[in-house]
């Protein structure tokens, strides 16, 4: 194998924008919403995609989820409560959502504590999902082992017949989580690797702001 071919020699410089203390909101959620809006308007294909990291017994695990809402100053995503991430969040509710918006040369790290959303909010969101996704939530015991693809498709058929012609209720094992931020770090790529990093930390209900070395 030609190892050199596979080694990343990307030396792209970053020069799109800058982050200056006096020019950003003192409220990091306002800044987050502004950056999210820029990402939505950018050519990046998945502005809402973020990496969720959880940790159990000192062992971290990560996967991509979609941010679905910002409610009560918390970041909302939906999943299976019995999945690996769901089980990890029961044992340790501290988590991180990490966003990367390449075309804007921006990264945001949001750290905080995760709680299950109120069931009425999850019900309303589930009811608005396409029927196939509702069936999927019933058919998939997310993170459990499957014998093969046919087993999953069999479960889909089973729930399609079970709910044929009926409204599909939200499974109790499926719903939303809200991550309440305690630390939000904004990263803006700058030339020569001298990037801007502004970190907001919540202490006694007040957000403090610090600049970090790149
Ligand atoms: C772009 C993208 C978006 C995703 N969004 C979600 C999501 O919103 N909720 C979810 O449960 N899984 C989502 N997934 C799948 C997860 O990455 C993951 O495979 C799944 O949740 C199982 O993770 P776990 O076994 O660690 O619990 C998404 C994957 C990708 C690539």
mmCIF file of C-alpha atoms and ligand atoms in Angstrom:
data_model
loop_
_atom_site.group_PDB
_atom_site.id
_atom_site.type_symbol
_atom_site.label_atom_id
_atom_site.label_comp_id
_atom_site.label_asym_id
_atom_site.label_seq_id
_atom_site.Cartn_x
_atom_site.Cartn_y
_atom_site.Cartn_z
ATOM 1 C CA UNK A 1 0.000 0.000 0.000
ATOM 2 C CA UNK A 2 1.249 3.475 -0.866
ATOM 3 C CA UNK A 3 0.887 5.067 2.571
ATOM 4 C CA UNK A 4 1.744 8.558 1.356
ATOM 5 C CA UNK A 5 -1.309 8.526 -0.900
ATOM 6 C CA UNK A 6 -3.524 8.220 2.186
ATOM 7 C CA UNK A 7 -1.872 10.748 4.459
ATOM 8 C CA UNK A 8 -3.694 14.045 4.636
ATOM 9 C CA UNK A 9 -1.398 16.835 3.533
ATOM 10 C CA UNK A 10 -4.187 19.420 3.442
ATOM 11 C CA UNK A 11 -2.634 22.826 4.073
ATOM 12 C CA UNK A 12 -5.670 24.960 3.373
ATOM 13 C CA UNK A 13 -5.503 28.359 5.002
ATOM 14 C CA UNK A 14 -8.551 29.806 6.779
ATOM 15 C CA UNK A 15 -9.478 33.394 6.025
ATOM 16 C CA UNK A 16 -13.262 33.741 5.897
ATOM 17 C CA UNK A 17 -13.964 35.728 9.046
ATOM 18 C CA UNK A 18 -12.823 36.601 12.564
ATOM 19 C CA UNK A 19 -14.125 36.557 16.122
ATOM 20 C CA UNK A 20 -13.616 39.651 18.252
ATOM 21 C CA UNK A 21 -14.767 39.847 21.866
ATOM 22 C CA UNK A 22 -16.350 43.311 21.616
ATOM 23 C CA UNK A 23 -18.221 42.443 18.417
ATOM 24 C CA UNK A 24 -20.087 39.323 19.535
ATOM 25 C CA UNK A 25 -23.173 38.987 21.710
ATOM 26 C CA UNK A 26 -22.534 38.495 25.440
ATOM 27 C CA UNK A 27 -25.148 35.731 25.229
ATOM 28 C CA UNK A 28 -23.599 32.665 23.567
ATOM 29 C CA UNK A 29 -27.014 31.271 22.613
ATOM 30 C CA UNK A 30 -27.636 34.395 20.541
ATOM 31 C CA UNK A 31 -24.284 33.942 18.856
ATOM 32 C CA UNK A 32 -25.019 30.235 18.333
ATOM 33 C CA UNK A 33 -28.347 31.017 16.657
ATOM 34 C CA UNK A 34 -26.652 33.597 14.441
ATOM 35 C CA UNK A 35 -23.968 31.123 13.371
ATOM 36 C CA UNK A 36 -26.574 28.399 12.802
ATOM 37 C CA UNK A 37 -28.484 30.801 10.558
ATOM 38 C CA UNK A 38 -25.282 31.530 8.602
ATOM 39 C CA UNK A 39 -24.765 27.747 8.230
ATOM 40 C CA UNK A 40 -28.344 27.292 6.987
ATOM 41 C CA UNK A 41 -27.694 29.975 4.352
ATOM 42 C CA UNK A 42 -24.263 28.498 3.464
ATOM 43 C CA UNK A 43 -23.569 25.804 0.837
ATOM 44 C CA UNK A 44 -22.879 23.257 3.615
ATOM 45 C CA UNK A 45 -25.217 20.323 2.956
ATOM 46 C CA UNK A 46 -26.067 19.450 6.583
ATOM 47 C CA UNK A 47 -26.103 22.569 8.761
ATOM 48 C CA UNK A 48 -28.077 20.785 11.510
ATOM 49 C CA UNK A 49 -25.811 17.729 11.717
ATOM 50 C CA UNK A 50 -23.669 17.583 14.853
ATOM 51 C CA UNK A 51 -21.603 15.000 16.644
ATOM 52 C CA UNK A 52 -23.063 13.904 19.972
ATOM 53 C CA UNK A 53 -20.528 12.550 22.439
ATOM 54 C CA UNK A 54 -21.517 10.666 25.550
ATOM 55 C CA UNK A 55 -19.401 8.904 28.127
ATOM 56 C CA UNK A 56 -19.879 5.875 30.355
ATOM 57 C CA UNK A 57 -17.310 4.469 32.796
ATOM 58 C CA UNK A 58 -14.751 6.915 31.376
ATOM 59 C CA UNK A 59 -15.203 5.537 27.844
ATOM 60 C CA UNK A 60 -16.466 8.102 25.310
ATOM 61 C CA UNK A 61 -18.582 7.342 22.255
ATOM 62 C CA UNK A 62 -19.715 9.618 19.438
ATOM 63 C CA UNK A 63 -22.248 9.646 16.631
ATOM 64 C CA UNK A 64 -23.928 12.208 14.383
ATOM 65 C CA UNK A 65 -27.453 13.423 15.169
ATOM 66 C CA UNK A 66 -29.608 16.230 13.783
ATOM 67 C CA UNK A 67 -30.322 19.304 15.849
ATOM 68 C CA UNK A 68 -34.118 19.632 15.592
ATOM 69 C CA UNK A 69 -34.939 22.667 17.697
ATOM 70 C CA UNK A 70 -33.741 25.171 20.274
ATOM 71 C CA UNK A 71 -36.193 25.196 23.172
ATOM 72 C CA UNK A 72 -35.903 27.006 26.473
ATOM 73 C CA UNK A 73 -32.241 27.786 25.610
ATOM 74 C CA UNK A 74 -31.521 24.078 25.118
ATOM 75 C CA UNK A 75 -30.471 22.134 22.025
ATOM 76 C CA UNK A 76 -32.990 19.458 21.044
ATOM 77 C CA UNK A 77 -32.402 16.170 19.231
ATOM 78 C CA UNK A 78 -34.524 13.031 18.894
ATOM 79 C CA UNK A 79 -33.533 9.415 19.219
ATOM 80 C CA UNK A 80 -34.283 6.033 20.774
ATOM 81 C CA UNK A 81 -34.052 6.272 24.577
ATOM 82 C CA UNK A 82 -32.899 2.630 24.762
ATOM 83 C CA UNK A 83 -30.109 3.036 22.200
ATOM 84 C CA UNK A 84 -26.471 2.997 23.218
ATOM 85 C CA UNK A 85 -26.471 6.793 23.549
ATOM 86 C CA UNK A 86 -29.724 6.633 25.542
ATOM 87 C CA UNK A 87 -28.257 4.128 27.976
ATOM 88 C CA UNK A 88 -25.055 6.121 28.284
ATOM 89 C CA UNK A 89 -27.042 9.273 29.049
ATOM 90 C CA UNK A 90 -28.880 7.453 31.869
ATOM 91 C CA UNK A 91 -25.593 6.607 33.527
ATOM 92 C CA UNK A 92 -24.016 10.005 32.765
ATOM 93 C CA UNK A 93 -26.163 12.921 31.524
ATOM 94 C CA UNK A 94 -23.132 15.073 30.610
ATOM 95 C CA UNK A 95 -22.750 15.301 26.844
ATOM 96 C CA UNK A 96 -21.303 17.346 24.005
ATOM 97 C CA UNK A 97 -22.783 18.447 20.682
ATOM 98 C CA UNK A 98 -20.113 19.448 18.175
ATOM 99 C CA UNK A 99 -20.929 21.317 14.975
ATOM 100 C CA UNK A 100 -18.576 21.739 12.007
ATOM 101 C CA UNK A 101 -19.533 24.082 9.169
ATOM 102 C CA UNK A 102 -16.699 23.692 6.639
ATOM 103 C CA UNK A 103 -17.679 26.420 4.173
ATOM 104 C CA UNK A 104 -17.703 28.966 7.019
ATOM 105 C CA UNK A 105 -14.530 27.537 8.599
ATOM 106 C CA UNK A 106 -16.375 27.316 11.889
ATOM 107 C CA UNK A 107 -16.739 24.828 14.727
ATOM 108 C CA UNK A 108 -18.921 25.090 17.827
ATOM 109 C CA UNK A 109 -18.615 22.852 20.887
ATOM 110 C CA UNK A 110 -21.611 22.800 23.174
ATOM 111 C CA UNK A 111 -21.148 20.985 26.487
ATOM 112 C CA UNK A 112 -23.864 20.495 29.062
ATOM 113 C CA UNK A 113 -26.359 18.247 30.775
ATOM 114 C CA UNK A 114 -28.992 16.347 28.829
ATOM 115 C CA UNK A 115 -32.568 15.685 29.937
ATOM 116 C CA UNK A 116 -35.499 13.968 28.251
ATOM 117 C CA UNK A 117 -37.929 16.406 26.646
ATOM 118 C CA UNK A 118 -41.455 16.783 27.986
ATOM 119 C CA UNK A 119 -43.520 13.956 26.443
ATOM 120 C CA UNK A 120 -46.050 16.357 24.873
ATOM 121 C CA UNK A 121 -43.249 17.992 22.848
ATOM 122 C CA UNK A 122 -41.966 14.612 21.670
ATOM 123 C CA UNK A 123 -45.549 13.547 20.829
ATOM 124 C CA UNK A 124 -46.076 16.633 18.672
ATOM 125 C CA UNK A 125 -42.748 16.159 16.879
ATOM 126 C CA UNK A 126 -43.395 12.431 16.305
ATOM 127 C CA UNK A 127 -46.873 13.136 14.937
ATOM 128 C CA UNK A 128 -45.374 15.516 12.359
ATOM 129 C CA UNK A 129 -42.840 12.932 11.062
ATOM 130 C CA UNK A 130 -43.426 11.057 7.803
ATOM 131 C CA UNK A 131 -45.275 7.757 8.316
ATOM 132 C CA UNK A 132 -42.229 5.713 7.180
ATOM 133 C CA UNK A 133 -40.103 7.347 9.877
ATOM 134 C CA UNK A 134 -42.802 6.626 12.463
ATOM 135 C CA UNK A 135 -42.793 2.949 11.416
ATOM 136 C CA UNK A 136 -38.989 3.012 11.558
ATOM 137 C CA UNK A 137 -39.076 4.187 15.171
ATOM 138 C CA UNK A 138 -41.201 1.148 16.065
ATOM 139 C CA UNK A 139 -39.232 -1.312 13.943
ATOM 140 C CA UNK A 140 -35.736 -0.318 15.035
ATOM 141 C CA UNK A 141 -34.487 -1.375 18.446
ATOM 142 C CA UNK A 142 -31.660 1.041 17.828
ATOM 143 C CA UNK A 143 -28.162 -0.248 18.686
ATOM 144 C CA UNK A 144 -29.400 -3.837 19.274
ATOM 145 C CA UNK A 145 -27.900 -6.688 17.231
ATOM 146 C CA UNK A 146 -29.747 -7.903 14.135
ATOM 147 C CA UNK A 147 -29.355 -11.334 12.537
ATOM 148 C CA UNK A 148 -29.496 -9.770 9.065
ATOM 149 C CA UNK A 149 -31.218 -7.058 6.972
ATOM 150 C CA UNK A 150 -34.271 -9.309 6.475
ATOM 151 C CA UNK A 151 -34.969 -9.292 10.205
ATOM 152 C CA UNK A 152 -35.284 -5.484 10.159
ATOM 153 C CA UNK A 153 -37.445 -5.512 7.033
ATOM 154 C CA UNK A 154 -39.669 -8.156 8.649
ATOM 155 C CA UNK A 155 -40.178 -5.863 11.636
ATOM 156 C CA UNK A 156 -41.062 -2.974 9.317
ATOM 157 C CA UNK A 157 -43.696 -5.193 7.611
ATOM 158 C CA UNK A 158 -45.033 -6.284 10.996
ATOM 159 C CA UNK A 159 -45.573 -2.687 12.192
ATOM 160 C CA UNK A 160 -46.953 -1.577 8.818
ATOM 161 C CA UNK A 161 -49.703 -4.216 9.111
ATOM 162 C CA UNK A 162 -50.231 -3.534 12.809
ATOM 163 C CA UNK A 163 -50.839 0.193 12.193
ATOM 164 C CA UNK A 164 -52.504 -0.179 8.799
ATOM 165 C CA UNK A 165 -55.127 2.555 8.429
ATOM 166 C CA UNK A 166 -54.445 3.825 11.967
ATOM 167 C CA UNK A 167 -52.663 6.763 13.451
ATOM 168 C CA UNK A 168 -49.213 5.703 14.732
ATOM 169 C CA UNK A 169 -48.561 6.574 18.378
ATOM 170 C CA UNK A 170 -45.095 7.584 19.572
ATOM 171 C CA UNK A 171 -43.284 4.605 21.092
ATOM 172 C CA UNK A 172 -42.413 5.427 24.700
ATOM 173 C CA UNK A 173 -38.803 4.402 23.994
ATOM 174 C CA UNK A 174 -38.442 7.133 21.358
ATOM 175 C CA UNK A 175 -38.332 10.879 21.944
ATOM 176 C CA UNK A 176 -36.369 14.033 22.383
ATOM 177 C CA UNK A 177 -33.534 15.207 24.566
ATOM 178 C CA UNK A 178 -32.605 18.763 25.459
ATOM 179 C CA UNK A 179 -28.976 19.641 26.135
ATOM 180 C CA UNK A 180 -28.706 22.653 28.438
ATOM 181 C CA UNK A 181 -25.398 24.339 27.632
ATOM 182 C CA UNK A 182 -22.874 25.083 30.378
ATOM 183 C CA UNK A 183 -19.915 25.692 28.052
ATOM 184 C CA UNK A 184 -20.025 26.903 24.454
ATOM 185 C CA UNK A 185 -16.883 27.398 22.430
ATOM 186 C CA UNK A 186 -16.838 29.179 19.080
ATOM 187 C CA UNK A 187 -13.952 28.464 16.705
ATOM 188 C CA UNK A 188 -13.296 30.562 13.655
ATOM 189 C CA UNK A 189 -10.515 29.502 11.305
ATOM 190 C CA UNK A 190 -7.881 32.204 10.728
ATOM 191 C CA UNK A 191 -4.757 32.403 8.541
ATOM 192 C CA UNK A 192 -1.547 30.586 9.539
ATOM 193 C CA UNK A 193 -3.372 28.404 12.094
ATOM 194 C CA UNK A 194 -3.811 31.418 14.395
ATOM 195 C CA UNK A 195 -7.485 30.657 14.836
ATOM 196 C CA UNK A 196 -9.937 32.550 17.044
ATOM 197 C CA UNK A 197 -11.454 30.610 19.938
ATOM 198 C CA UNK A 198 -13.958 32.256 22.247
ATOM 199 C CA UNK A 199 -15.198 30.123 25.142
ATOM 200 C CA UNK A 200 -18.301 31.002 27.163
ATOM 201 C CA UNK A 201 -18.679 29.324 30.543
ATOM 202 C CA UNK A 202 -21.736 29.445 32.776
ATOM 203 C CA UNK A 203 -21.059 30.200 36.452
ATOM 204 C CA UNK A 204 -23.881 31.144 38.851
ATOM 205 C CA UNK A 205 -26.219 31.798 35.911
ATOM 206 C CA UNK A 206 -23.748 34.224 34.301
ATOM 207 C CA UNK A 207 -21.815 33.607 31.118
ATOM 208 C CA UNK A 208 -18.094 34.420 31.378
ATOM 209 C CA UNK A 209 -16.035 34.844 28.209
ATOM 210 C CA UNK A 210 -12.423 33.756 27.649
ATOM 211 C CA UNK A 211 -10.179 33.665 24.612
ATOM 212 C CA UNK A 212 -8.290 30.401 24.165
ATOM 213 C CA UNK A 213 -5.044 29.830 22.369
ATOM 214 C CA UNK A 214 -5.585 28.043 19.054
HETATM 215 C C1 LIG B 1 -26.370 13.019 9.085
HETATM 216 C C2 LIG B 1 -26.841 12.047 10.152
HETATM 217 C C3 LIG B 1 -27.899 12.408 10.977
HETATM 218 C C4 LIG B 1 -28.357 11.523 11.962
HETATM 219 N N1 LIG B 1 -29.363 11.933 12.790
HETATM 220 C C5 LIG B 1 -29.768 11.124 13.783
HETATM 221 C C6 LIG B 1 -30.739 11.581 14.726
HETATM 222 O O1 LIG B 1 -31.205 12.734 14.686
HETATM 223 N N2 LIG B 1 -31.127 10.707 15.692
HETATM 224 C C7 LIG B 1 -30.606 9.445 15.789
HETATM 225 O O2 LIG B 1 -31.014 8.700 16.685
HETATM 226 N N3 LIG B 1 -29.666 9.003 14.950
HETATM 227 C C8 LIG B 1 -29.231 9.812 13.937
HETATM 228 N N4 LIG B 1 -28.244 9.380 13.084
HETATM 229 C C9 LIG B 1 -27.680 8.013 13.277
HETATM 230 C C10 LIG B 1 -26.649 8.058 14.432
HETATM 231 O O3 LIG B 1 -25.437 8.619 13.961
HETATM 232 C C11 LIG B 1 -26.372 6.676 15.060
HETATM 233 O O4 LIG B 1 -25.989 5.754 14.080
HETATM 234 C C12 LIG B 1 -27.573 6.116 15.820
HETATM 235 O O5 LIG B 1 -28.260 7.125 16.529
HETATM 236 C C13 LIG B 1 -27.162 5.010 16.786
HETATM 237 O O6 LIG B 1 -26.224 5.524 17.724
HETATM 238 P P1 LIG B 1 -25.910 4.780 19.119
HETATM 239 O O7 LIG B 1 -25.861 3.296 18.830
HETATM 240 O O8 LIG B 1 -24.594 5.315 19.561
HETATM 241 O O9 LIG B 1 -27.010 5.122 20.085
HETATM 242 C C14 LIG B 1 -27.764 10.240 12.099
HETATM 243 C C15 LIG B 1 -26.687 9.895 11.278
HETATM 244 C C16 LIG B 1 -26.227 10.779 10.328
HETATM 245 C C17 LIG B 1 -25.037 10.399 9.492
#
